Amino acid sequence: MKILKPVIAILIGYALLKYGIPLIGSKMHPGTWPVVPTSVMKMYMFFVVAAFLLIFTRSEEGYNDIIGPIADIYANPSKKVAMMALSVIVGGVGAFVAYQYVKPTFEPPVELRSIHPAPPSTVKAFNKSFSLQTLKNPYRVEDKAELEKNTLEGGVVFFKNCFFCHGDRLLGKGPFAAGFNPLPANFVDVGTIAQLTESFVFWRISTGGPGLPSEGAPWISAMPVWHTLLSEEEVWKAILFLYDYTGHHPRVTSEGGEE
Amino acid sequence: MLGKKKIKTSLFRAVFVLLAFFLFANVASVGSVAKFFDHKAYAQEESADGGEEAAAPAEEAVDDNVWKPIAPPVLEAKDYPVISGVNSRIAVWIVAQLHLFFGAFVLAVPIFVWVIELIGVMTKDPRYDHMAHEFMKVAMTGFSLSASFGGLLTMLLIVLYPQFMEYMVSVFGKVMIIYALMFFAESFFVYTYYYGWDRMTAGGNKKLHLFLGLGVNAAGLVIMLLANSWTAFMMAPAGLGDNGAFLGDTWAAIAGPLWGPLNLHRFIANIAYGGSITAAYAAYKVLTTKDAREKAHYDWMGYTSFFVTMAGLLPLPFAGYWLTKEIYGYSQQMGITLMGGVFAWLFIIQAVLIGALFLSSNYYLWCSLGRTNGGDRYSFMIAPIGTVILIAFLMWFTPHTLIMSAGELAQIGDAHHPVLGFFGVMAAKNTAVNILLLATFCSFQIFSRANKKAVGDGFWQKNGTAVQTGLYIAAATNIIALGVYSYFIPAAVRIGLSVPQVCTTLVVLVGGTIIDVLMFKGSREVGEMKWGNMPVRSQYALFLLAVSFTWLMGLMGYVRSGIRQHWHVYTVFRDNSVNAFTPTLPFAANMVTLIVIIFVALVLFMFWMPILASKKKKDPAALEEEPALETGN
Amino acid sequence: MRDLFPILIFSLLVMFGYAGFVTFGIPLIVPAPPPVEEKLSGDITMEQYVAIGDKIFHGKGTCTLCHNTTGHRAPILEMASSDGEPVGVRAAERIKDPRYQGEAMNGEEYLHESLVDPSAFVVAGYGKTGTNDTVSPMPSVNKGAIGLSDVEMGAVIAYLQSAAGVDITVALPTGEAPADDGEEEEVTVAANAQEAFDKFGCSACHMHPLIDEGGDIGPDLGKVGATAGSRVIGLTAEQFIAQSIIKPNAVIAEGFDADTMPDDFAESMTVSELNMLVDAVLHPDKKPDQEPDSTEGE
């Protein structure tokens, strides 16, 4: 029954991915159960199975332990019933997988939108053109007192305009948040403003959902086109506030730096 | 008899020296290379000559003589010739890719053939020499196939894209002639190198033979560099005026911003690729040979090829990073097209394929323990190494953008996954790759020591393994700590952290090897290496390696070409044919599969050639009932 | 050969596996088709070209600033008036005028010359004061702030000829299409007073130390600052100048005509530009590079 060894290893791997990752995630974001999406899970499991099969078949003994029992069933006329049963099980699993693929579902199409689509090189807002590669926040000044004042003013802008969706703790859980798909961005998360330049954030705020390129489809964000509602200064100051409040640092583009 | 041979040799030498002199004189007679490249200088000189001859009437004639730059034409769809039933782009795609496959193979093989021959000379072990000769034998058919596809590609381009070729000729015309001339040099060296192998075996003759091998590689390298310059020019044109017309300095057009990184990336990849193809050849021979000695020989050959592949594969990601960085530096737009948008998923596919390469490589090494007599001492380590590789690999290919259904989105409660989101960024991927490399190197070290036993009371003999274990633990801790730390610092600093991570890996690679050398100085072999004692499935790991590598190369060719988008020459010469659009990934994947199938069929033909040749040689030997092995080896 | 079959089948399975993963395992993204190329000459008709000229004449070209029926600062061009036939008609006559010194051989060339070199022929009564109608106050429209391209000037000529009802002799442009709507909307905000003067065409009528060559149709802006504070009771100097820019007809300086200056600056100017202009008029001798900061962020 040594054939059970790789099976158990694979099952442990499956359990870790299926329950371990959501468990860790639920500790980080209480109240959620962040499962591994099916699309990723399939890829994970393919390689978990492949890797453990390779590990266990590296030596002749290991190989025979796995192949032996199967070969025995198929080669031994006295185990005809077992052979039939195994064939039915294998065929059945195949049929089940195929059925799962083709059966009609009521799920909406999967989310395909790119969260951080490639920005254009220039952006038109406030009746001007901005080059996103060189754009800097003019209110991020050296003077500490001045910076603090700007940031405070940005906070006022945030709570007058942005708070309703992005929430008082900037977690993307404001009073209106539940109504949107995509959900409002969570600025505290390391995956959002923490890895973006200020010019990118400026672009996203100024032109809002309608300014997203086609990768942002199909559910275009409900973010308003703020350059028609706020002044340039207010947008920049609100950006200062976002970084200050979350403790993140805006990404600084280095020369030729990717990522 | 002896005198005749001596005369022959010296005659041959004299001819060779003459040829070399002739070649040199030809290059020298052109004058300074820079002037040769500079159309304008050339043209001015001509017009100056004309001016001296006559004053007024010559002026018009001079005007006609002066070289004029050609601006790229603005074409319409109807300007592109059509051969009914043939899709121009697909025809060129298939032929160019096949040409590249064979070209890469025949450029790479002489490099490591030469190195192996040199090792044979230094160690005085004739087995190396035999193996090098056999590698060359495999590559010989490749030369003619590569040249044939090259000719077909040229004709297709001239027929199907005449305006494009006219423009390219206006920029690179002279270089193209040099390129064609280099084939004479390449042929000369290849044929003398290969057919002279059995004659030039000892002393000065062997040195001459090694020199010829160097000639093969020098000619091959120049050919590759020149061909790369055209590709690099199409991606990042240089040396052009405002209207896209060539300014006259060919060197400026050659040495564009992407030439250097493209050269390095292709050079390293060629070696890894050439190794994987010869490994597949050896694996095929191992599977089909019944004779134990031959089997042992081909198993050893397969192992050597595999080693070459790994030596190329390990630095390849870093060359790739450099190329990407230069693409970003040249054009942010091109860089974003590459990494985001349409091609973003391509790098997930690439990650999966590279993962398959690493898994099959490690599997081959694990199976290799079966060749040794002391492998059991280390087999307990394989499961942990395998698990580490698995985890690192899963982290590596986790996409940045997760596809999730509405239900999953609700469960996760955020468009960003709290756990998997960490794996999507570059910091996690750099960490994962370095751990992957460490684990693979560990597999290799296990194999390389499995058949040895350290003898003696020296420090290294007693404590070497402990020091190495410490080195691995320290390195892994450092890499992971840097990876975790990078989440807490600004992104700009974060990029810089990948450098110490890579350096840590390099320290282990170099340090581990040095300690191995110190430790096993004068070591005792546990028993004779059981070459040929490899399971069938390990040889399939080599096939997987070769097929995956070829397929991946085809796919990356698609994206390298694809990021030019609708341009023949990026931002300068627009592609207005009906095929200007970028094909989708699945379409490209199917195209690549088709091309690789054609390639595999031709490779089988290539492998079959030396077998066919040796069969004819063997037949009379078999009739005379002589031991066939002596000639076969 | 039989040994090859398993290897072949294995290789095929690997490749189909990869191709299958690419086809079914990842989302399909269809790349956007290549962008449509800029309009070429074949795509534009003469009607469209004339329409573009109309737009430039009344917009980017700032022609109507002076060539209007109210100010009499420049001849009326597009229709018959006290200046005679529409310019498209009279252009052909001008070149026969004994005072004409230019090189134009026909009406179209004359119109083109008038655009790029306005002083080549100055209609009697419209020259710069004191030059006896030898120097025109009009700027060259292919230079400076107006900066029309050849294609755009061609469009203006086509418009003028079309308005006059004569045959349009201008050739349709070859090469890139003239500016369409998109370009006109792309307005950049002036960075300092000098740019603002250029942008709003003040130099056509006014003089100021920041203007290289101003006109005398309106008051000298280098001098009005001194008295601005005392012109209207209750208005400070800043307020008065601002009012004079936004509502030019509120107070007309002595010796100048009403209805000459455009009254739509309230829409076209940004607040920062207005502030810069007021500041420059008030302190005409201030160096231009000191300007922008003083008004920013208020």
Short mmCIF file of N, CA, C and O in Angstrom, two decimals, chain B residues 457-554:
data_model
loop_
_atom_site.label_atom_id
_atom_site.label_comp_id
_atom_site.label_asym_id
_atom_site.label_seq_id
_atom_site.Cartn_x
_atom_site.Cartn_y
_atom_site.Cartn_z
N ASP B 457 42.10 13.49 6.77
CA ASP B 457 41.75 14.11 8.04
C ASP B 457 41.78 15.63 7.97
O ASP B 457 41.73 16.30 9.00
N GLY B 458 41.88 16.17 6.74
CA GLY B 458 41.93 17.62 6.60
C GLY B 458 40.63 18.27 7.08
O GLY B 458 39.62 17.58 7.32
N PHE B 459 40.73 19.59 7.22
CA PHE B 459 39.56 20.33 7.71
C PHE B 459 38.37 20.12 6.79
O PHE B 459 37.26 19.83 7.23
N TRP B 460 38.61 20.28 5.48
CA TRP B 460 37.50 20.23 4.55
C TRP B 460 36.91 18.83 4.45
O TRP B 460 35.71 18.67 4.34
N GLN B 461 37.79 17.83 4.51
CA GLN B 461 37.29 16.48 4.42
C GLN B 461 36.34 16.18 5.56
O GLN B 461 35.37 15.45 5.41
N LYS B 462 36.66 16.74 6.72
CA LYS B 462 35.82 16.42 7.88
C LYS B 462 34.61 17.34 7.99
O LYS B 462 33.52 16.90 8.36
N ASN B 463 34.82 18.63 7.67
CA ASN B 463 33.75 19.59 7.95
C ASN B 463 33.11 20.19 6.71
O ASN B 463 32.23 21.04 6.83
N GLY B 464 33.57 19.75 5.52
CA GLY B 464 33.08 20.38 4.29
C GLY B 464 31.57 20.38 4.19
O GLY B 464 30.94 21.40 3.91
N THR B 465 30.97 19.23 4.46
CA THR B 465 29.51 19.12 4.32
C THR B 465 28.81 20.06 5.29
O THR B 465 27.84 20.74 4.94
N ALA B 466 29.35 20.15 6.52
CA ALA B 466 28.73 21.03 7.51
C ALA B 466 28.80 22.48 7.04
O ALA B 466 27.82 23.22 7.14
N VAL B 467 29.99 22.86 6.51
CA VAL B 467 30.14 24.25 6.04
C VAL B 467 29.15 24.52 4.91
O VAL B 467 28.49 25.55 4.87
N GLN B 468 29.05 23.54 3.99
CA GLN B 468 28.14 23.73 2.86
C GLN B 468 26.69 23.84 3.33
O GLN B 468 25.94 24.70 2.86
N THR B 469 26.33 22.98 4.28
CA THR B 469 24.96 23.05 4.81
C THR B 469 24.71 24.43 5.40
O THR B 469 23.66 25.05 5.16
N GLY B 470 25.72 24.89 6.16
CA GLY B 470 25.59 26.23 6.74
C GLY B 470 25.43 27.29 5.68
O GLY B 470 24.61 28.20 5.78
N LEU B 471 26.21 27.13 4.59
CA LEU B 471 26.17 28.09 3.49
C LEU B 471 24.75 28.14 2.88
O LEU B 471 24.18 29.21 2.66
N TYR B 472 24.18 26.96 2.64
CA TYR B 472 22.84 26.90 2.07
C TYR B 472 21.82 27.55 2.99
O TYR B 472 20.98 28.34 2.56
N ILE B 473 21.92 27.20 4.30
CA ILE B 473 20.93 27.74 5.24
C ILE B 473 21.06 29.26 5.31
O ILE B 473 20.06 29.99 5.25
N ALA B 474 22.32 29.72 5.42
CA ALA B 474 22.52 31.16 5.52
C ALA B 474 22.01 31.86 4.27
O ALA B 474 21.33 32.90 4.34
N ALA B 475 22.31 31.28 3.09
CA ALA B 475 21.90 31.91 1.84
C ALA B 475 20.38 31.96 1.72
O ALA B 475 19.80 33.00 1.39
N ALA B 476 19.73 30.82 2.03
CA ALA B 476 18.27 30.78 1.92
C ALA B 476 17.65 31.79 2.89
O ALA B 476 16.72 32.52 2.54
N THR B 477 18.21 31.85 4.13
CA THR B 477 17.69 32.81 5.10
C THR B 477 17.84 34.23 4.58
O THR B 477 16.91 35.04 4.66
N ASN B 478 19.02 34.50 4.04
CA ASN B 478 19.29 35.85 3.54
C ASN B 478 18.33 36.22 2.42
O ASN B 478 17.74 37.31 2.40
N ILE B 479 18.16 35.29 1.48
CA ILE B 479 17.30 35.58 0.33
C ILE B 479 15.85 35.81 0.78
O ILE B 479 15.20 36.78 0.37
N ILE B 480 15.38 34.94 1.67
CA ILE B 480 13.99 35.08 2.12
C ILE B 480 13.83 36.34 2.96
O ILE B 480 12.85 37.09 2.81
N ALA B 481 14.82 36.61 3.83
CA ALA B 481 14.72 37.81 4.66
C ALA B 481 14.69 39.06 3.79
O ALA B 481 13.88 39.96 4.02
N LEU B 482 15.55 39.09 2.78
CA LEU B 482 15.55 40.25 1.87
C LEU B 482 14.20 40.37 1.17
O LEU B 482 13.66 41.47 1.01
N GLY B 483 13.67 39.20 0.76
CA GLY B 483 12.37 39.21 0.08
C GLY B 483 11.27 39.75 0.97
O GLY B 483 10.46 40.57 0.55
N VAL B 484 11.25 39.30 2.24
CA VAL B 484 10.21 39.76 3.17
C VAL B 484 10.41 41.24 3.48
O VAL B 484 9.47 42.04 3.47
N TYR B 485 11.68 41.60 3.69
CA TYR B 485 11.99 42.99 4.03
C TYR B 485 11.55 43.93 2.93
O TYR B 485 11.11 45.05 3.21
N SER B 486 11.63 43.46 1.69
CA SER B 486 11.34 44.36 0.58
C SER B 486 9.88 44.79 0.56
O SER B 486 9.54 45.75 -0.12
N TYR B 487 9.01 44.10 1.28
CA TYR B 487 7.62 44.54 1.33
C TYR B 487 7.45 45.77 2.21
O TYR B 487 6.44 46.44 2.16
N PHE B 488 8.46 46.04 3.04
CA PHE B 488 8.30 47.13 4.01
C PHE B 488 9.02 48.39 3.58
O PHE B 488 9.10 49.34 4.34
N ILE B 489 9.58 48.39 2.39
CA ILE B 489 10.32 49.57 1.95
C ILE B 489 9.75 50.05 0.63
O ILE B 489 9.07 49.31 -0.07
N PRO B 490 10.05 51.32 0.29
CA PRO B 490 9.50 51.87 -0.96
C PRO B 490 9.94 51.06 -2.17
O PRO B 490 11.01 50.44 -2.18
N ALA B 491 9.09 51.12 -3.19
CA ALA B 491 9.30 50.26 -4.37
C ALA B 491 10.63 50.54 -5.05
O ALA B 491 11.25 49.62 -5.59
N ALA B 492 11.08 51.79 -5.04
CA ALA B 492 12.31 52.11 -5.76
C ALA B 492 13.50 51.39 -5.14
O ALA B 492 14.37 50.88 -5.83
N VAL B 493 13.52 51.33 -3.80
CA VAL B 493 14.62 50.64 -3.12
C VAL B 493 14.47 49.14 -3.32
O VAL B 493 15.43 48.40 -3.40
N ARG B 494 13.20 48.72 -3.42
CA ARG B 494 12.90 47.30 -3.51
C ARG B 494 13.59 46.64 -4.72
O ARG B 494 14.11 45.54 -4.61
N ILE B 495 13.57 47.34 -5.85
CA ILE B 495 14.17 46.78 -7.06
C ILE B 495 15.63 46.47 -6.81
O ILE B 495 16.15 45.44 -7.21
N GLY B 496 16.30 47.38 -6.07
CA GLY B 496 17.72 47.20 -5.81
C GLY B 496 18.02 45.96 -5.00
O GLY B 496 19.13 45.42 -5.06
N LEU B 497 17.04 45.47 -4.23
CA LEU B 497 17.30 44.33 -3.36
C LEU B 497 17.50 43.04 -4.15
O LEU B 497 18.03 42.07 -3.61
N SER B 498 17.06 43.01 -5.40
CA SER B 498 17.23 41.77 -6.16
C SER B 498 18.71 41.51 -6.42
O SER B 498 19.12 40.38 -6.61
N VAL B 499 19.53 42.56 -6.38
CA VAL B 499 20.97 42.38 -6.64
C VAL B 499 21.63 41.56 -5.53
O VAL B 499 22.28 40.55 -5.81
N PRO B 500 21.49 41.95 -4.23
CA PRO B 500 22.08 41.09 -3.20
C PRO B 500 21.51 39.67 -3.20
O PRO B 500 22.22 38.72 -2.87
N GLN B 501 20.25 39.53 -3.61
CA GLN B 501 19.68 38.19 -3.67
C GLN B 501 20.42 37.33 -4.69
O GLN B 501 20.81 36.19 -4.42
N VAL B 502 20.62 37.91 -5.88
CA VAL B 502 21.33 37.17 -6.92
C VAL B 502 22.76 36.88 -6.48
O VAL B 502 23.29 35.78 -6.68
N CYS B 503 23.39 37.88 -5.83
CA CYS B 503 24.77 37.69 -5.38
C CYS B 503 24.85 36.54 -4.38
O CYS B 503 25.79 35.75 -4.41
N THR B 504 23.85 36.46 -3.49
CA THR B 504 23.83 35.36 -2.53
C THR B 504 23.83 34.02 -3.25
O THR B 504 24.60 33.12 -2.93
N THR B 505 22.97 33.92 -4.25
CA THR B 505 22.91 32.67 -5.03
C THR B 505 24.27 32.37 -5.67
O THR B 505 24.75 31.24 -5.64
N LEU B 506 24.88 33.41 -6.24
CA LEU B 506 26.17 33.20 -6.90
C LEU B 506 27.22 32.74 -5.91
O LEU B 506 28.05 31.87 -6.21
N VAL B 507 27.19 33.32 -4.69
CA VAL B 507 28.16 32.92 -3.66
C VAL B 507 28.02 31.43 -3.38
O VAL B 507 29.02 30.70 -3.28
N VAL B 508 26.78 30.96 -3.28
CA VAL B 508 26.57 29.53 -3.00
C VAL B 508 27.07 28.70 -4.18
O VAL B 508 27.75 27.68 -4.00
N LEU B 509 26.77 29.14 -5.41
CA LEU B 509 27.21 28.39 -6.59
C LEU B 509 28.73 28.26 -6.61
O LEU B 509 29.28 27.17 -6.81
N VAL B 510 29.41 29.38 -6.39
CA VAL B 510 30.87 29.36 -6.46
C VAL B 510 31.46 28.70 -5.21
O VAL B 510 32.29 27.79 -5.29
N GLY B 511 30.99 29.14 -4.04
CA GLY B 511 31.51 28.61 -2.78
C GLY B 511 31.30 27.11 -2.68
O GLY B 511 32.21 26.36 -2.32
N GLY B 512 30.10 26.67 -3.02
CA GLY B 512 29.80 25.24 -2.95
C GLY B 512 30.72 24.43 -3.84
O GLY B 512 31.21 23.36 -3.44
N THR B 513 31.00 24.94 -5.03
CA THR B 513 31.89 24.23 -5.95
C THR B 513 33.31 24.17 -5.40
O THR B 513 33.96 23.12 -5.44
N ILE B 514 33.78 25.31 -4.85
CA ILE B 514 35.15 25.34 -4.32
C ILE B 514 35.30 24.34 -3.17
O ILE B 514 36.26 23.58 -3.10
N ILE B 515 34.30 24.35 -2.28
CA ILE B 515 34.38 23.43 -1.14
C ILE B 515 34.38 21.99 -1.64
O ILE B 515 35.11 21.15 -1.13
N ASP B 516 33.58 21.72 -2.67
CA ASP B 516 33.56 20.38 -3.25
C ASP B 516 34.96 19.97 -3.70
O ASP B 516 35.41 18.86 -3.46
N VAL B 517 35.61 20.92 -4.39
CA VAL B 517 36.96 20.60 -4.90
C VAL B 517 37.90 20.31 -3.75
O VAL B 517 38.64 19.31 -3.76
N LEU B 518 37.87 21.16 -2.72
CA LEU B 518 38.76 20.97 -1.57
C LEU B 518 38.46 19.66 -0.86
O LEU B 518 39.36 18.93 -0.43
N MET B 519 37.16 19.38 -0.75
CA MET B 519 36.73 18.23 0.05
C MET B 519 37.09 16.91 -0.61
O MET B 519 37.49 15.96 0.06
N PHE B 520 36.97 16.87 -1.93
CA PHE B 520 37.12 15.59 -2.60
C PHE B 520 38.47 15.47 -3.29
O PHE B 520 38.63 14.69 -4.22
N LYS B 521 39.43 16.25 -2.81
CA LYS B 521 40.79 16.12 -3.32
C LYS B 521 41.28 14.74 -2.88
O LYS B 521 41.32 14.42 -1.69
N GLY B 522 41.64 13.95 -3.84
CA GLY B 522 42.14 12.62 -3.50
C GLY B 522 41.09 11.72 -2.87
O GLY B 522 41.41 10.86 -2.05
N SER B 523 39.84 11.94 -3.25
CA SER B 523 38.78 11.15 -2.64
C SER B 523 38.75 9.75 -3.26
O SER B 523 39.36 9.49 -4.29
N ARG B 524 38.01 8.91 -2.59
CA ARG B 524 37.90 7.53 -3.05
C ARG B 524 36.54 7.37 -3.73
O ARG B 524 35.53 7.85 -3.22
N GLU B 525 36.55 6.68 -4.86
CA GLU B 525 35.27 6.41 -5.50
C GLU B 525 34.63 5.22 -4.82
O GLU B 525 35.30 4.25 -4.49
N VAL B 526 33.34 5.32 -4.60
CA VAL B 526 32.65 4.23 -3.90
C VAL B 526 32.59 2.99 -4.79
O VAL B 526 32.60 1.87 -4.33
N GLY B 527 32.55 3.20 -6.04
CA GLY B 527 32.54 2.09 -7.00
C GLY B 527 32.58 2.71 -8.36
O GLY B 527 32.59 3.95 -8.49
N GLU B 528 32.60 1.92 -9.39
CA GLU B 528 32.64 2.53 -10.71
C GLU B 528 31.26 3.12 -11.04
O GLU B 528 30.23 2.52 -10.74
N MET B 529 31.27 4.31 -11.65
CA MET B 529 30.03 4.96 -12.07
C MET B 529 29.28 4.04 -13.04
O MET B 529 29.88 3.54 -13.99
N LYS B 530 28.01 3.84 -12.79
CA LYS B 530 27.25 2.91 -13.63
C LYS B 530 26.58 3.68 -14.76
O LYS B 530 25.36 3.85 -14.77
N TRP B 531 27.41 4.18 -15.69
CA TRP B 531 26.83 4.92 -16.82
C TRP B 531 25.91 3.99 -17.60
O TRP B 531 26.24 2.84 -17.83
N GLY B 532 24.80 4.50 -17.99
CA GLY B 532 23.83 3.69 -18.73
C GLY B 532 22.77 3.11 -17.84
O GLY B 532 21.74 2.63 -18.33
N ASN B 533 23.02 3.18 -16.54
CA ASN B 533 22.04 2.63 -15.61
C ASN B 533 21.00 3.70 -15.28
O ASN B 533 20.93 4.21 -14.17
N MET B 534 20.26 4.08 -16.28
CA MET B 534 19.25 5.13 -16.09
C MET B 534 17.90 4.60 -16.55
O MET B 534 17.81 3.94 -17.60
N PRO B 535 16.84 4.90 -15.78
CA PRO B 535 15.52 4.44 -16.21
C PRO B 535 15.06 5.17 -17.47
O PRO B 535 15.53 6.27 -17.77
N VAL B 536 14.15 4.55 -18.18
CA VAL B 536 13.63 5.13 -19.42
C VAL B 536 13.05 6.52 -19.15
O VAL B 536 13.25 7.46 -19.90
N ARG B 537 12.33 6.67 -18.02
CA ARG B 537 11.62 7.93 -17.76
C ARG B 537 12.59 9.09 -17.58
O ARG B 537 12.25 10.24 -17.87
N SER B 538 13.82 8.79 -17.11
CA SER B 538 14.78 9.89 -16.98
C SER B 538 15.16 10.43 -18.36
O SER B 538 15.40 11.63 -18.52
N GLN B 539 15.20 9.54 -19.35
CA GLN B 539 15.52 10.00 -20.70
C GLN B 539 14.35 10.82 -21.26
O GLN B 539 14.56 11.78 -22.00
N TYR B 540 13.15 10.49 -20.83
CA TYR B 540 12.00 11.30 -21.27
C TYR B 540 12.06 12.69 -20.64
O TYR B 540 11.57 13.66 -21.22
N ALA B 541 12.68 12.78 -19.47
CA ALA B 541 12.88 14.11 -18.89
C ALA B 541 13.74 14.96 -19.82
O ALA B 541 13.51 16.16 -19.97
N LEU B 542 14.72 14.33 -20.49
CA LEU B 542 15.55 15.08 -21.43
C LEU B 542 14.75 15.49 -22.67
O LEU B 542 14.93 16.58 -23.20
N PHE B 543 13.86 14.59 -23.12
CA PHE B 543 12.99 14.97 -24.25
C PHE B 543 12.10 16.14 -23.87
O PHE B 543 11.92 17.09 -24.64
N LEU B 544 11.56 16.06 -22.65
CA LEU B 544 10.70 17.15 -22.17
C LEU B 544 11.49 18.46 -22.18
O LEU B 544 10.99 19.51 -22.60
N LEU B 545 12.73 18.37 -21.74
CA LEU B 545 13.59 19.55 -21.70
C LEU B 545 13.74 20.15 -23.10
O LEU B 545 13.57 21.35 -23.31
N ALA B 546 14.07 19.29 -24.07
CA ALA B 546 14.31 19.77 -25.43
C ALA B 546 13.04 20.35 -26.05
O ALA B 546 13.06 21.44 -26.62
N VAL B 547 11.93 19.62 -25.90
CA VAL B 547 10.68 20.09 -26.51
C VAL B 547 10.24 21.40 -25.86
O VAL B 547 9.86 22.36 -26.53
N SER B 548 10.31 21.45 -24.52
CA SER B 548 9.87 22.67 -23.82
C SER B 548 10.74 23.85 -24.22
O SER B 548 10.25 24.95 -24.45
N PHE B 549 12.04 23.59 -24.31
CA PHE B 549 12.95 24.69 -24.64
C PHE B 549 12.64 25.22 -26.03
O PHE B 549 12.56 26.43 -26.25
N THR B 550 12.46 24.31 -26.99
CA THR B 550 12.18 24.73 -28.36
C THR B 550 10.87 25.50 -28.42
O THR B 550 10.78 26.56 -29.04
N TRP B 551 9.88 24.96 -27.74
CA TRP B 551 8.55 25.59 -27.79
C TRP B 551 8.61 26.97 -27.15
O TRP B 551 8.06 27.94 -27.68
N LEU B 552 9.29 27.06 -26.03
CA LEU B 552 9.41 28.34 -25.33
C LEU B 552 10.13 29.36 -26.20
O LEU B 552 9.75 30.53 -26.27
N MET B 553 11.16 28.90 -26.90
CA MET B 553 11.91 29.80 -27.78
C MET B 553 10.99 30.35 -28.87
O MET B 553 11.03 31.54 -29.18
N GLY B 554 10.15 29.48 -29.42
CA GLY B 554 9.20 29.93 -30.44
C GLY B 554 8.24 30.96 -29.89
O GLY B 554 7.96 31.98 -30.53
#
